[in-house]
Coordinates of C-alpha atoms and ligand atoms in Angstrom, one line a residue:
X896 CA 8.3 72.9 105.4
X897 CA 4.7 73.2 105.5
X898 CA 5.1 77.0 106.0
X899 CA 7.3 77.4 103.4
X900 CA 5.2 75.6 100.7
X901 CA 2.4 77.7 101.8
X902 CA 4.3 81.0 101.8
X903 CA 5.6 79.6 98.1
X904 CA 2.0 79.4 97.1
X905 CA -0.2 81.8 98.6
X906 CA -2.7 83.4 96.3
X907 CA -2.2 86.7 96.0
X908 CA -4.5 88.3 94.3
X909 CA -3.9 91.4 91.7
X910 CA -1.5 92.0 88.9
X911 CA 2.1 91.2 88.8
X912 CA 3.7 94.6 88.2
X913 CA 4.6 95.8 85.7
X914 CA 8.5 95.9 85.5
X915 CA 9.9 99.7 85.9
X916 CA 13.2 99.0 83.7
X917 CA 15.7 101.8 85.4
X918 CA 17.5 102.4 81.8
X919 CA 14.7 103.3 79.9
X920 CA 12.6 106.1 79.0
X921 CA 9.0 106.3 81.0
X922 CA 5.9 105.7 79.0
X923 CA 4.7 108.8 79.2
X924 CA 8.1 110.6 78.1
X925 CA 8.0 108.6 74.4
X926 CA 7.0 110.0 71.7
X927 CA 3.8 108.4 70.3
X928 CA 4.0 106.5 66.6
X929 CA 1.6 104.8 64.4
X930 CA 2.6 100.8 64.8
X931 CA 5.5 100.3 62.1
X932 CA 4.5 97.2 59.2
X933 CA 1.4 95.8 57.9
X934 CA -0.5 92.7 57.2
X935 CA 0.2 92.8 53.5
X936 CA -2.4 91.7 50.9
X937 CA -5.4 89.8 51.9
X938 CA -4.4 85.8 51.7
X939 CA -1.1 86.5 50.1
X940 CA 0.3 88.5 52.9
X941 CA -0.8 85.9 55.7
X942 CA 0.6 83.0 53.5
X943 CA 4.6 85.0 52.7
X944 CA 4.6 85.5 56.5
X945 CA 3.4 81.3 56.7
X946 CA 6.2 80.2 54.8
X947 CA 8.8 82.6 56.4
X948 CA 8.0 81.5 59.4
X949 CA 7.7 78.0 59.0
X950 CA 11.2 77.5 55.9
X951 CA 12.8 80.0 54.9
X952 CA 13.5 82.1 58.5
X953 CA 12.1 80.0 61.1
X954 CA 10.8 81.7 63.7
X955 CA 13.7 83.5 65.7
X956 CA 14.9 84.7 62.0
X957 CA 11.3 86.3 61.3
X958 CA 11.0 87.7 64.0
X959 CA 14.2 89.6 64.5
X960 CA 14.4 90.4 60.6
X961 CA 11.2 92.1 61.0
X962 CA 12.1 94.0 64.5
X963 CA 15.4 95.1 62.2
X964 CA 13.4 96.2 59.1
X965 CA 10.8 98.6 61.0
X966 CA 13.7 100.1 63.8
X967 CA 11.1 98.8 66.2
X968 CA 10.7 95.8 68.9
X969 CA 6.7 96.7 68.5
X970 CA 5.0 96.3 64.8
X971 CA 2.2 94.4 63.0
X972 CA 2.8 90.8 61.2
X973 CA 1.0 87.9 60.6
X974 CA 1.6 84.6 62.4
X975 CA 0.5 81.3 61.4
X976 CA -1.6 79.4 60.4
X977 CA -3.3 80.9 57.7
X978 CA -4.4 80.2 54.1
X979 CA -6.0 77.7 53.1
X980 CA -8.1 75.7 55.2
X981 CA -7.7 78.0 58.3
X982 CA -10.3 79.9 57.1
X983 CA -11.7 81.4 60.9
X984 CA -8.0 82.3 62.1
X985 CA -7.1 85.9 61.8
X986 CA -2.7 85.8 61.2
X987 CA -2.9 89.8 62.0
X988 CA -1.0 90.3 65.6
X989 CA 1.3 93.0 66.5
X990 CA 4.8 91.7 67.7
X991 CA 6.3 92.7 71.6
X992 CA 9.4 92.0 71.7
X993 CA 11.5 93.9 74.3
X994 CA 10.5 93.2 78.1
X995 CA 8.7 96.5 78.5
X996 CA 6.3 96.1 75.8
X997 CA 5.7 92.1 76.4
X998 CA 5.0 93.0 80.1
X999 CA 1.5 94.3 78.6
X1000 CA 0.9 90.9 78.2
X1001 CA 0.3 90.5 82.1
X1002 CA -1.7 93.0 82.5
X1003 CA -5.5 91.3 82.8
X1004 CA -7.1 95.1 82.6
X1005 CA -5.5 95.5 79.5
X1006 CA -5.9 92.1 78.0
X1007 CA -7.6 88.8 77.9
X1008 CA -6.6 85.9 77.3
X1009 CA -10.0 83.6 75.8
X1010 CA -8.8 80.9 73.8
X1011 CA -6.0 82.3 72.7
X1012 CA -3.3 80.1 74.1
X1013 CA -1.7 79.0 70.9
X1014 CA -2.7 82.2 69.3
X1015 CA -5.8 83.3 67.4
X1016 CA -6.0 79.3 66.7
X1017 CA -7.4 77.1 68.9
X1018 CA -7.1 73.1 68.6
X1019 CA -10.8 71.4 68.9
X1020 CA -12.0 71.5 72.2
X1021 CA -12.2 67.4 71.4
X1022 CA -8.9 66.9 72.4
X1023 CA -10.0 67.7 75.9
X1024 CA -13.0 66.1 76.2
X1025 CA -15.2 68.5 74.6
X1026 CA -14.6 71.2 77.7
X1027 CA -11.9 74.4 77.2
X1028 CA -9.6 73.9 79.5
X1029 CA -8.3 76.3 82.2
X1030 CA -5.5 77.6 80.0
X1031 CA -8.0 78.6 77.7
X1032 CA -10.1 80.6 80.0
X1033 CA -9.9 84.3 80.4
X1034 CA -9.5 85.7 84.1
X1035 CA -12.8 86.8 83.7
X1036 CA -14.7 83.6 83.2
X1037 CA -15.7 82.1 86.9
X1038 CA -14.6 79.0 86.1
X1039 CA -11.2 80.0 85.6
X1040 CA -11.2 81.0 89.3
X1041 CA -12.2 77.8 90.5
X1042 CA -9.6 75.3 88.2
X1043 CA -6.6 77.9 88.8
X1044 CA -7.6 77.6 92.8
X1045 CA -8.0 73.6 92.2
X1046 CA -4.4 73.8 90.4
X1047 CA -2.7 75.3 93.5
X1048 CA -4.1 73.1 95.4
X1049 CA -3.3 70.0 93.8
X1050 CA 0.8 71.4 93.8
X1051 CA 0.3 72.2 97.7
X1052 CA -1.2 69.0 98.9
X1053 CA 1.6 67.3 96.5
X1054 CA 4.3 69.1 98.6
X1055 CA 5.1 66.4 100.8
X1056 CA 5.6 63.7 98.1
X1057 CA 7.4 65.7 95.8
X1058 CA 10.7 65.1 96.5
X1059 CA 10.8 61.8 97.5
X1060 CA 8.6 60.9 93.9
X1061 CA 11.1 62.9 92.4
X1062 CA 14.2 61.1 93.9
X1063 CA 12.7 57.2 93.3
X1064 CA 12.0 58.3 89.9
X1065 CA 15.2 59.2 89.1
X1066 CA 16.8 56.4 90.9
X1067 CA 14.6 54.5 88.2
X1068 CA 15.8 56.4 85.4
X1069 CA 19.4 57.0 85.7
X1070 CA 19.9 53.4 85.9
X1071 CA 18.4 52.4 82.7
X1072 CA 20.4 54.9 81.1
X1073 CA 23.7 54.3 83.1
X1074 CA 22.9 50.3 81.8
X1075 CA 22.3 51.0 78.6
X1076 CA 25.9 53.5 78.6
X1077 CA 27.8 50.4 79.8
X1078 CA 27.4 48.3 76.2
X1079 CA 27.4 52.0 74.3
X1080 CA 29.2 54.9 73.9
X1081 CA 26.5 57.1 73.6
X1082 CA 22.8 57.0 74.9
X1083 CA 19.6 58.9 73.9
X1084 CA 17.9 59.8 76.9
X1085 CA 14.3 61.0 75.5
X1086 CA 12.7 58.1 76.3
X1087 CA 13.9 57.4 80.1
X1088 CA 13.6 61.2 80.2
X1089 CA 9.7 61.1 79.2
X1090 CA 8.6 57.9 81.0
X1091 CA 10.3 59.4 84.4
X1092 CA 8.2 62.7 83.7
X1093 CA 5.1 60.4 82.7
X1094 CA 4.9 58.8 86.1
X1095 CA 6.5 60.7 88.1
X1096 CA 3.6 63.6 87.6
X1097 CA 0.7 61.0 87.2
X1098 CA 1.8 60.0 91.1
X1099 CA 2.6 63.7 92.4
X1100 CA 0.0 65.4 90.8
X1101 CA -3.1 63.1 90.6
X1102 CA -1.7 60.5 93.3
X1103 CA -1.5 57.7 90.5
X1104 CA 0.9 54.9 90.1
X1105 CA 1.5 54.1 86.6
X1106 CA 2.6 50.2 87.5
X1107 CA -1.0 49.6 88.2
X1108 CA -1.5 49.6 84.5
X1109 CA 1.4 47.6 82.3
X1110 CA 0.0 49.8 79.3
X1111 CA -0.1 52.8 80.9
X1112 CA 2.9 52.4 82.4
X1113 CA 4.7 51.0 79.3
X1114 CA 3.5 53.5 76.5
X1115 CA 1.2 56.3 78.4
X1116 CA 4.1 59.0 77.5
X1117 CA 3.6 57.8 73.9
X1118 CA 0.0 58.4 73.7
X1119 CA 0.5 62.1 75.7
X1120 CA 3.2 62.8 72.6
X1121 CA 0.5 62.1 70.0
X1122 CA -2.1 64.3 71.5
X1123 CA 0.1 67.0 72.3
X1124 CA 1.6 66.8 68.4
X1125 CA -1.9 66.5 66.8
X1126 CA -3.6 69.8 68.5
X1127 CA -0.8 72.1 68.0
X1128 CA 0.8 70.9 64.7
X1129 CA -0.7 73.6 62.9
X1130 CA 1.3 76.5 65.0
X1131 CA 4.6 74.1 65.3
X1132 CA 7.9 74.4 63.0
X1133 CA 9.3 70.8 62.7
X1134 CA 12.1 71.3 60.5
X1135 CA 11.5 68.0 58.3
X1136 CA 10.9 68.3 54.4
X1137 CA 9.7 71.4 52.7
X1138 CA 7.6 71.5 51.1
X1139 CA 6.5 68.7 52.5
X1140 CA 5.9 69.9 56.1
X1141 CA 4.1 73.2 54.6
X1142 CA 1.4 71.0 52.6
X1143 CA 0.6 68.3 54.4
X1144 CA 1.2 69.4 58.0
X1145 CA 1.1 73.0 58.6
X1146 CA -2.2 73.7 55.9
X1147 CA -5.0 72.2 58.2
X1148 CA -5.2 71.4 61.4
X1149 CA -6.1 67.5 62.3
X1150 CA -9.3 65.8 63.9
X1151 CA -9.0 64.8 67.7
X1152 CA -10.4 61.1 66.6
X1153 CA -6.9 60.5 65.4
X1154 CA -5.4 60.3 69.1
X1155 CA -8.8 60.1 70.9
X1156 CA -8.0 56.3 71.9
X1157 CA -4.9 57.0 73.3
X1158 CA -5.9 60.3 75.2
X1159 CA -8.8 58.2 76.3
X1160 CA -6.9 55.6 78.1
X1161 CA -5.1 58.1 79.8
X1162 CA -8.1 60.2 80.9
X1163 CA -10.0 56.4 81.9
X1164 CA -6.5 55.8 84.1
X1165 CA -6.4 59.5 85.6
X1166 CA -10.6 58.9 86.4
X1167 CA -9.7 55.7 88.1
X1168 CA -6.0 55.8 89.9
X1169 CA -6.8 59.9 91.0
X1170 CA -10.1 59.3 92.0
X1171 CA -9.4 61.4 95.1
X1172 CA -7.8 64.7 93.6
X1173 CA -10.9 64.5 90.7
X1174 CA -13.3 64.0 93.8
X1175 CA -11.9 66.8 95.8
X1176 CA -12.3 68.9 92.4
X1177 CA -16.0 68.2 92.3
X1178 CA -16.4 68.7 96.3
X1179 CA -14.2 71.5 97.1
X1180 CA -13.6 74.0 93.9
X1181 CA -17.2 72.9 92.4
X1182 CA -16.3 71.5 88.9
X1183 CA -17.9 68.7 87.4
X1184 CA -16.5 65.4 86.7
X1185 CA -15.7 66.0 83.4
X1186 CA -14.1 69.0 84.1
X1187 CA -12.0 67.9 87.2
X1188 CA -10.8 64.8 84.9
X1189 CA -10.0 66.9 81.8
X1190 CA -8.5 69.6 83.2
X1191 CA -6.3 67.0 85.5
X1192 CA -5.3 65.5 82.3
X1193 CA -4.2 68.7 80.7
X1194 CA -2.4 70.1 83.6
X1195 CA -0.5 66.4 83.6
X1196 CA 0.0 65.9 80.4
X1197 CA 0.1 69.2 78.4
X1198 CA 1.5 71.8 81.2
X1199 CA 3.8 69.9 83.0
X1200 CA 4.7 66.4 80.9
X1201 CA 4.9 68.9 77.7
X1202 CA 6.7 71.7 79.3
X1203 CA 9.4 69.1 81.2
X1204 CA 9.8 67.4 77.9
X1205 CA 11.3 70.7 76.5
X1206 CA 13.2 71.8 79.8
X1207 CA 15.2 69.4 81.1
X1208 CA 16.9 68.3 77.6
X1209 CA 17.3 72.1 77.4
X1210 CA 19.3 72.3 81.2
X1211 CA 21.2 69.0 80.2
X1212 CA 22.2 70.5 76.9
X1213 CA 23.1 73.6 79.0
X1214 CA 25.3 71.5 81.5
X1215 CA 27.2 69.5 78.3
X1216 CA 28.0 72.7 76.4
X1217 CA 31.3 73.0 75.5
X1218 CA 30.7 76.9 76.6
X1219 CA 29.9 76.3 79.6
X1220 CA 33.1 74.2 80.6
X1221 CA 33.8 74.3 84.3
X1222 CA 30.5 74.8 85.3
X1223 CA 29.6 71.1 86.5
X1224 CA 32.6 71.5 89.1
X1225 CA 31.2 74.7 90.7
X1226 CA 27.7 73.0 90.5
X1227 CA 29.1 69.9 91.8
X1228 CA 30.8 71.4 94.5
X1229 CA 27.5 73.7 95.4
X1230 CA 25.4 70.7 95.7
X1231 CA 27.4 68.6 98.1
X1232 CA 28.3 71.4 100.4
X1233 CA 24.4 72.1 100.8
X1234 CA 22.5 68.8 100.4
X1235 CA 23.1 68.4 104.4
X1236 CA 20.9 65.2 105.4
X1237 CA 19.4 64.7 101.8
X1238 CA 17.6 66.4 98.4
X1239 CA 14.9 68.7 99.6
X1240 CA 13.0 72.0 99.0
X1241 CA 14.8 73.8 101.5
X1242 CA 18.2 72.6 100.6
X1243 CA 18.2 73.3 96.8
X1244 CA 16.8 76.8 97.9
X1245 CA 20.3 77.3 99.7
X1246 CA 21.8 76.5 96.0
X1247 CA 22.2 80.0 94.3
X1248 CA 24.4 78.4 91.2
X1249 CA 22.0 75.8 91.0
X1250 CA 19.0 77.8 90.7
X1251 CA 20.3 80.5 88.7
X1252 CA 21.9 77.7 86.1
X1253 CA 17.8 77.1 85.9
X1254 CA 17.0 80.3 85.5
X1255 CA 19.3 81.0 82.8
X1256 CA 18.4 78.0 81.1
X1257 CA 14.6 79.5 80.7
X1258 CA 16.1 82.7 80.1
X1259 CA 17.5 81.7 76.4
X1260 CA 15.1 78.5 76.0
X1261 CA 11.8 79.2 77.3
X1262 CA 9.7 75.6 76.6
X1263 CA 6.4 78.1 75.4
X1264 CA 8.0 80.6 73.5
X1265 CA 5.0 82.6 72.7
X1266 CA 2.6 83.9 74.4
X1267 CA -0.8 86.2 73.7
X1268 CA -3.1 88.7 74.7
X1269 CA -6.6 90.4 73.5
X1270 CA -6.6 94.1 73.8
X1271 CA -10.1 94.4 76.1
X1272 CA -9.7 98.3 75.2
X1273 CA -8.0 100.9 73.8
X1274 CA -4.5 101.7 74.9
X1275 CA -1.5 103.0 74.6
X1276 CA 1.1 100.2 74.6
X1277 CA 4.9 101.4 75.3
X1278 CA 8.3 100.3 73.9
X1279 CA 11.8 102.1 75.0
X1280 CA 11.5 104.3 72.6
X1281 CA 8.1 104.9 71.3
X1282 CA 4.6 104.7 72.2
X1283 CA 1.4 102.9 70.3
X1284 CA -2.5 103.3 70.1
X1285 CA -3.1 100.0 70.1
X1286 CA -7.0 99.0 69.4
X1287 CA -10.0 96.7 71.1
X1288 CA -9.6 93.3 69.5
X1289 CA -6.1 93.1 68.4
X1290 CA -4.0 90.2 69.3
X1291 CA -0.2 90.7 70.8
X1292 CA 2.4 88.5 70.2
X1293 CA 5.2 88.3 72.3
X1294 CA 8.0 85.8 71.2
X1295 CA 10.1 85.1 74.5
X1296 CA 13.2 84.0 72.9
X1297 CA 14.3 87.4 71.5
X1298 CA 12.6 89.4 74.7
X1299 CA 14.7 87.4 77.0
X1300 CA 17.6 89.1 74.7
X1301 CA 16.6 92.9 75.7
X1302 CA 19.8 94.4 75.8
X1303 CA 18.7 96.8 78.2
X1304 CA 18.1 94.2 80.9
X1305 CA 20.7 91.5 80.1
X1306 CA 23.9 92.4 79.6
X1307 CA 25.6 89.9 77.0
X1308 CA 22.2 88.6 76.3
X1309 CA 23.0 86.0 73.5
X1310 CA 25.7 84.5 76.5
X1311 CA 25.1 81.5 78.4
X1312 CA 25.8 82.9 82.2
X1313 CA 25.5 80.4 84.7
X1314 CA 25.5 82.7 88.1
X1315 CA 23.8 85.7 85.9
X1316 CA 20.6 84.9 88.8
X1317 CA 22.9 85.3 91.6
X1318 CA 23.5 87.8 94.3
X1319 CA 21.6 90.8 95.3
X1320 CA 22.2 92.1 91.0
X1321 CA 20.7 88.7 89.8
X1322 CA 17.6 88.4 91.9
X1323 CA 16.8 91.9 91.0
X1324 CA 16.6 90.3 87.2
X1325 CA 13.9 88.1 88.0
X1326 CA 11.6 90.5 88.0
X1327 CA 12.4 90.1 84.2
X1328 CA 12.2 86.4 83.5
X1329 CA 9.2 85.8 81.9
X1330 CA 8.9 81.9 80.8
X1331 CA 5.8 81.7 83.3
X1332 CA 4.0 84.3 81.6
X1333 CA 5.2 86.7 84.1
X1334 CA 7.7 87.6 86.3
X1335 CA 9.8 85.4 88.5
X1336 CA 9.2 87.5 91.3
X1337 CA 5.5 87.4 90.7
X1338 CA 2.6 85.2 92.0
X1339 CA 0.8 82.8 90.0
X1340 CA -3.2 83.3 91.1
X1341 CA -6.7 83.4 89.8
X1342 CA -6.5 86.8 88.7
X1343 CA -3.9 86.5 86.4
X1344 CA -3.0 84.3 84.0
X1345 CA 0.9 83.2 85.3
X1346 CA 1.9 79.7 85.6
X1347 CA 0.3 78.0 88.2
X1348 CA 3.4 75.6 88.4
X1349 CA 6.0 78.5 88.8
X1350 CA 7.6 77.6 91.8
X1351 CA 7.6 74.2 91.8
X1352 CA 9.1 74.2 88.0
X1353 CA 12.3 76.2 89.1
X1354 CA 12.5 74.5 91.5
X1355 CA 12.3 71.0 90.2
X1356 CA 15.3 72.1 87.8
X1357 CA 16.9 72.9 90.7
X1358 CA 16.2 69.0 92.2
X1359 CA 17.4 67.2 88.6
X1360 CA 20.4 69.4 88.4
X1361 CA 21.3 68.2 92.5
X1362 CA 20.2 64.7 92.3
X1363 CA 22.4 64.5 89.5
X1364 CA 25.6 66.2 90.9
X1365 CA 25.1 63.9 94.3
X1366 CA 25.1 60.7 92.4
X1367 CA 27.6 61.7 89.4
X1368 CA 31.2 63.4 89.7
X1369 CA 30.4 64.7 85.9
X1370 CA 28.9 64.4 82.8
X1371 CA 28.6 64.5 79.3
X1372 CA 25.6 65.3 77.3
X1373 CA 24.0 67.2 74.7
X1374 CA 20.3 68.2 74.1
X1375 CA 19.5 64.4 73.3
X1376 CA 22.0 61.9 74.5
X1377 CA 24.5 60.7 77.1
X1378 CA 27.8 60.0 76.2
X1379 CA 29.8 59.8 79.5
X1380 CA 29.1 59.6 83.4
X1381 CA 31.4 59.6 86.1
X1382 CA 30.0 58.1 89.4
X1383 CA 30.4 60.5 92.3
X1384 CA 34.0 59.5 93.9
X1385 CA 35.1 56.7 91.6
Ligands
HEM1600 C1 8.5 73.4 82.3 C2 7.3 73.4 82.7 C3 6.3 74.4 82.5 C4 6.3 75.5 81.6 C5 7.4 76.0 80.7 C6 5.0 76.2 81.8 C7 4.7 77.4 81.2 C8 3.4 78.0 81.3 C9 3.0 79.1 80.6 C10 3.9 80.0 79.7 C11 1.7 79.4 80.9 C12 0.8 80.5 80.4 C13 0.4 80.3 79.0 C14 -0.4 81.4 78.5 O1 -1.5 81.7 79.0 O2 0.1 82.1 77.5 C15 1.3 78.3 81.8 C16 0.0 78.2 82.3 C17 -0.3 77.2 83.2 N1 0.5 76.3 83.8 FE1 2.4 76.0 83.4 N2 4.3 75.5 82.7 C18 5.0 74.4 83.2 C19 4.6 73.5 84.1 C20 3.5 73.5 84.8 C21 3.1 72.6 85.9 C22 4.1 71.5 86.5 C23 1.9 72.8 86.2 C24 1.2 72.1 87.3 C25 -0.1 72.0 87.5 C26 1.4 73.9 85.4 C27 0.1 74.5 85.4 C28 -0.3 75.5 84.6 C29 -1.7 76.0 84.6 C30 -2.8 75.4 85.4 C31 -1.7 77.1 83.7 C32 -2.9 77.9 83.3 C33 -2.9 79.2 84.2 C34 -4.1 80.0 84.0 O3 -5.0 79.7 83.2 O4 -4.2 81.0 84.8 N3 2.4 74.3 84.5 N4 2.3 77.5 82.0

């Protein structure tokens, strides 16, 4: 076990490669074309792309109308915010949006990655505690080296409790739901879906036991929702009422003081229940204590509570679509034929279904959809078919949902395949699954800029999806509530 979690995690340095996609055309064979589209008029330009974005296409729509309009995956747009009181913030980016040209976006020679994790925006560094975070920092900054190395650390050492956190958790919240079921015919499961994630990664990842604090314990996921929607409001569509939405959320971006109390409370619990991860921080990887407890509290509660708030009511709204019929009885049937003696990281491993059910699930919903990178330099950035100067300074924008759709790596792409991962054919397509800002088949480390939760996000998809096939025969769901489920041999 030990040797496996260590293999999973090794750092290995240097770049993820770049994927060599068989069907197409190689970089230097492509003829070379000025970037297709432009920024538009000063202001006006930035704030017609705003509202496309935002109302009248959302942002799959914009994107796709655009790549249709210039014949091109690769062009210039502007992305929000913008006009009027994000006066610093330059909209200009040039869209990637097939997997050969968003691959670029791993390459740390070619770009960087300072504050740009939202975009040419940044939220106030006062939502972390007046430090930028390791998400923030560019592979180049030292400090990057030693929170990415404290990151993998934290995951290894948390190995051994994972899955038994994981499984007690669960126990906990399938219950309340089943309960409330019993007197209802249908259930929403965000909240017992967000408390679970809210203490089951305070204890894995800082060794914290929310029942120490009633508050905590009771409405810390609450406070971690506020802070997460404040900072990145101004780069979110919510979908409520336009105008509405445009004027009063999307035109500014909000003060930290507004969720400061509650983001405090959780930082004060993290500094007191993990005292022994935020020490190690401070003895082993050389961080201070402000930056050990801020980045603990970011990698809790905006990498792995936010991006596990998205994914799992994603894979449950995978497992009750009515497309996907059938599935949950292969699934099923995987899981208890390989669960031997109990859940665990070698047995889900021995689940191909399972895990490529996971995979597909990121494939068409990937929780951070966008992703950017600084050009350090001039280069010459390729697409299928053509090949681009593109300059020092400029930002690219890759939007995952539509380069997860590349028709020359996917076949079907807009199709929900549940074994599309499996076999010798599927593994080789992980080389193309990007939701980690990189490859599947690459390795997070300090040198690049790749998830440092990779493995251990897969593969804790790959736990919910068994747990749940070992205790229920079926059930039925959709992206935000239970409505039926049908305990295993009843
Ligand atoms: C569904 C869950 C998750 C998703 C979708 C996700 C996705 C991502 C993505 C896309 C990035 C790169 C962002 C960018 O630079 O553009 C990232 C970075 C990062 N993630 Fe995750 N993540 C998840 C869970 C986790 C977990 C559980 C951890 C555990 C500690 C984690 C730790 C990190 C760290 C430390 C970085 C910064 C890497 C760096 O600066 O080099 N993530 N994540």
């Amino acid at each position: 076990m030990s040797a496996m979690i260590a293999t999973m995690m090794s750092v290995s340095p240097g770049i993820p490669p770049r994927p060599a996609i068989q069907t197409s055309p190689s970089s230097t064979s492509v003829p070379m074309k000025t970037i297709p589209g432009d920024y538009g008029w000063p202001l006006i330009g930035a704030i017609g792309d705003r509202l496309d974005y935002f109302w009248f296409q959302g942002a799959a729509k914009f994107y796709q109308k655009r790549m249709e309009k210039h014949q091109s995956t690769v062009f210039r747009t502007n992305v929000p915010p913008s006009f009027p009181f994000f006066t610093g913030v330059n909209p200009n980016v040039v869209a990637v949006l097939d997997c050969k040209s968003f691959s670029y976006l791993f390459d740390m020679e070619l770009v960087e990655k300072k504050n740009i994790l939202v975009g040419d925006f940044m939220p106030s560094v006062d939502y972390t505690g007046g430090i930028r975070v390791c998400a923030y920092l560019d592979t180049d900054e030292d400090k990057h080296s030693k929170i990415k190395r404290f990151a993998m650390d934290i995951l290894k050492r948390s190995s051994s409790i994972w899955v038994p956190t994981l499984s007690s958790k669960l126990d906990t919240m399938w219950d309340t739901i089943e309960s409330s079921l019993s007197s209802s015919t249908s259930v929403s499961y965000l909240v017992p879906v967000q408390k679970f994630l809210f203490s089951f990664f305070c204890r894995s990842l800082a060794g914290a036991d929310t029942s120490l604090s009633p508050d905590i314990d009771e409405n810390g996921y609450i406070k971690l929702d506020l802070w997460l929607a404040l900072q990145t409001l101004p780069t979110v569509p919510i979908g409520l009422f336009q105008p509405l939405e445009e004027i009063f959320l999307h035109s500014w971006a909000y003060p930290a003081f507004l969720v400061s109390n509650g983001y405090n409370q959780v930082a004060d619990f993290i500094e007191k229940e993990g005292a022994e991860v935020i020490q190690r921080a401070q003895t082993e990887f050389g961080l201070s204590t402000k930056e050990a407890i801020h980045n603990l509290v970011f990698m809790i509660g905006f990498n792995a509570y936010g991006g596990f708030s998205l994914f799992i009511p994603y894979l449950l709204g995978a497992l009750g679509n009515e497309e996907n019929k059938g599935v949950q009885e292969r699934l099923r049937k995987e899981v208890r034929e390989n669960i031997g003696s109990g859940l665990s990281f070698e047995s889900v491993k021995k689940m191909d279904l399972v895990q490529s059910f996971v995979y597909e699930t990121m494939r068409l919903n990937p929780p951070v959809p966008t992703q950017y990178g600084r050009a350090r330099k001039d280069f010459i950035l390729s697409s299928y078919e053509s090949s681009f100067e593109v300059k020092k300074g400029e930002l690219l924008c890759g939007y995952q949902p539509l380069v997860m759709k590349d028709p020359n790596v996917f076949e079907e792409p807009d199709k929900f395949k549940a074994d599309r991962f499996t076999g010798e054919k599927g593994r080789e397509l992980l080389n193309y699954l990007f939701w980690s800002n990189g490859p599947q088949t690459g390795s997070p480390s300090e040198s690049n800029k790749q998830c440092a939760g990779k493995d251990y996000v897969t593969l804790t998809g790959s736990l919910f999806l068994a747990y749940l096939f070992q205790r229920y025969d079926s059930i039925g769901c959709d992206g935000s509530s239970i409505t039926t489920l049908k305990k295993a041999g009843s």
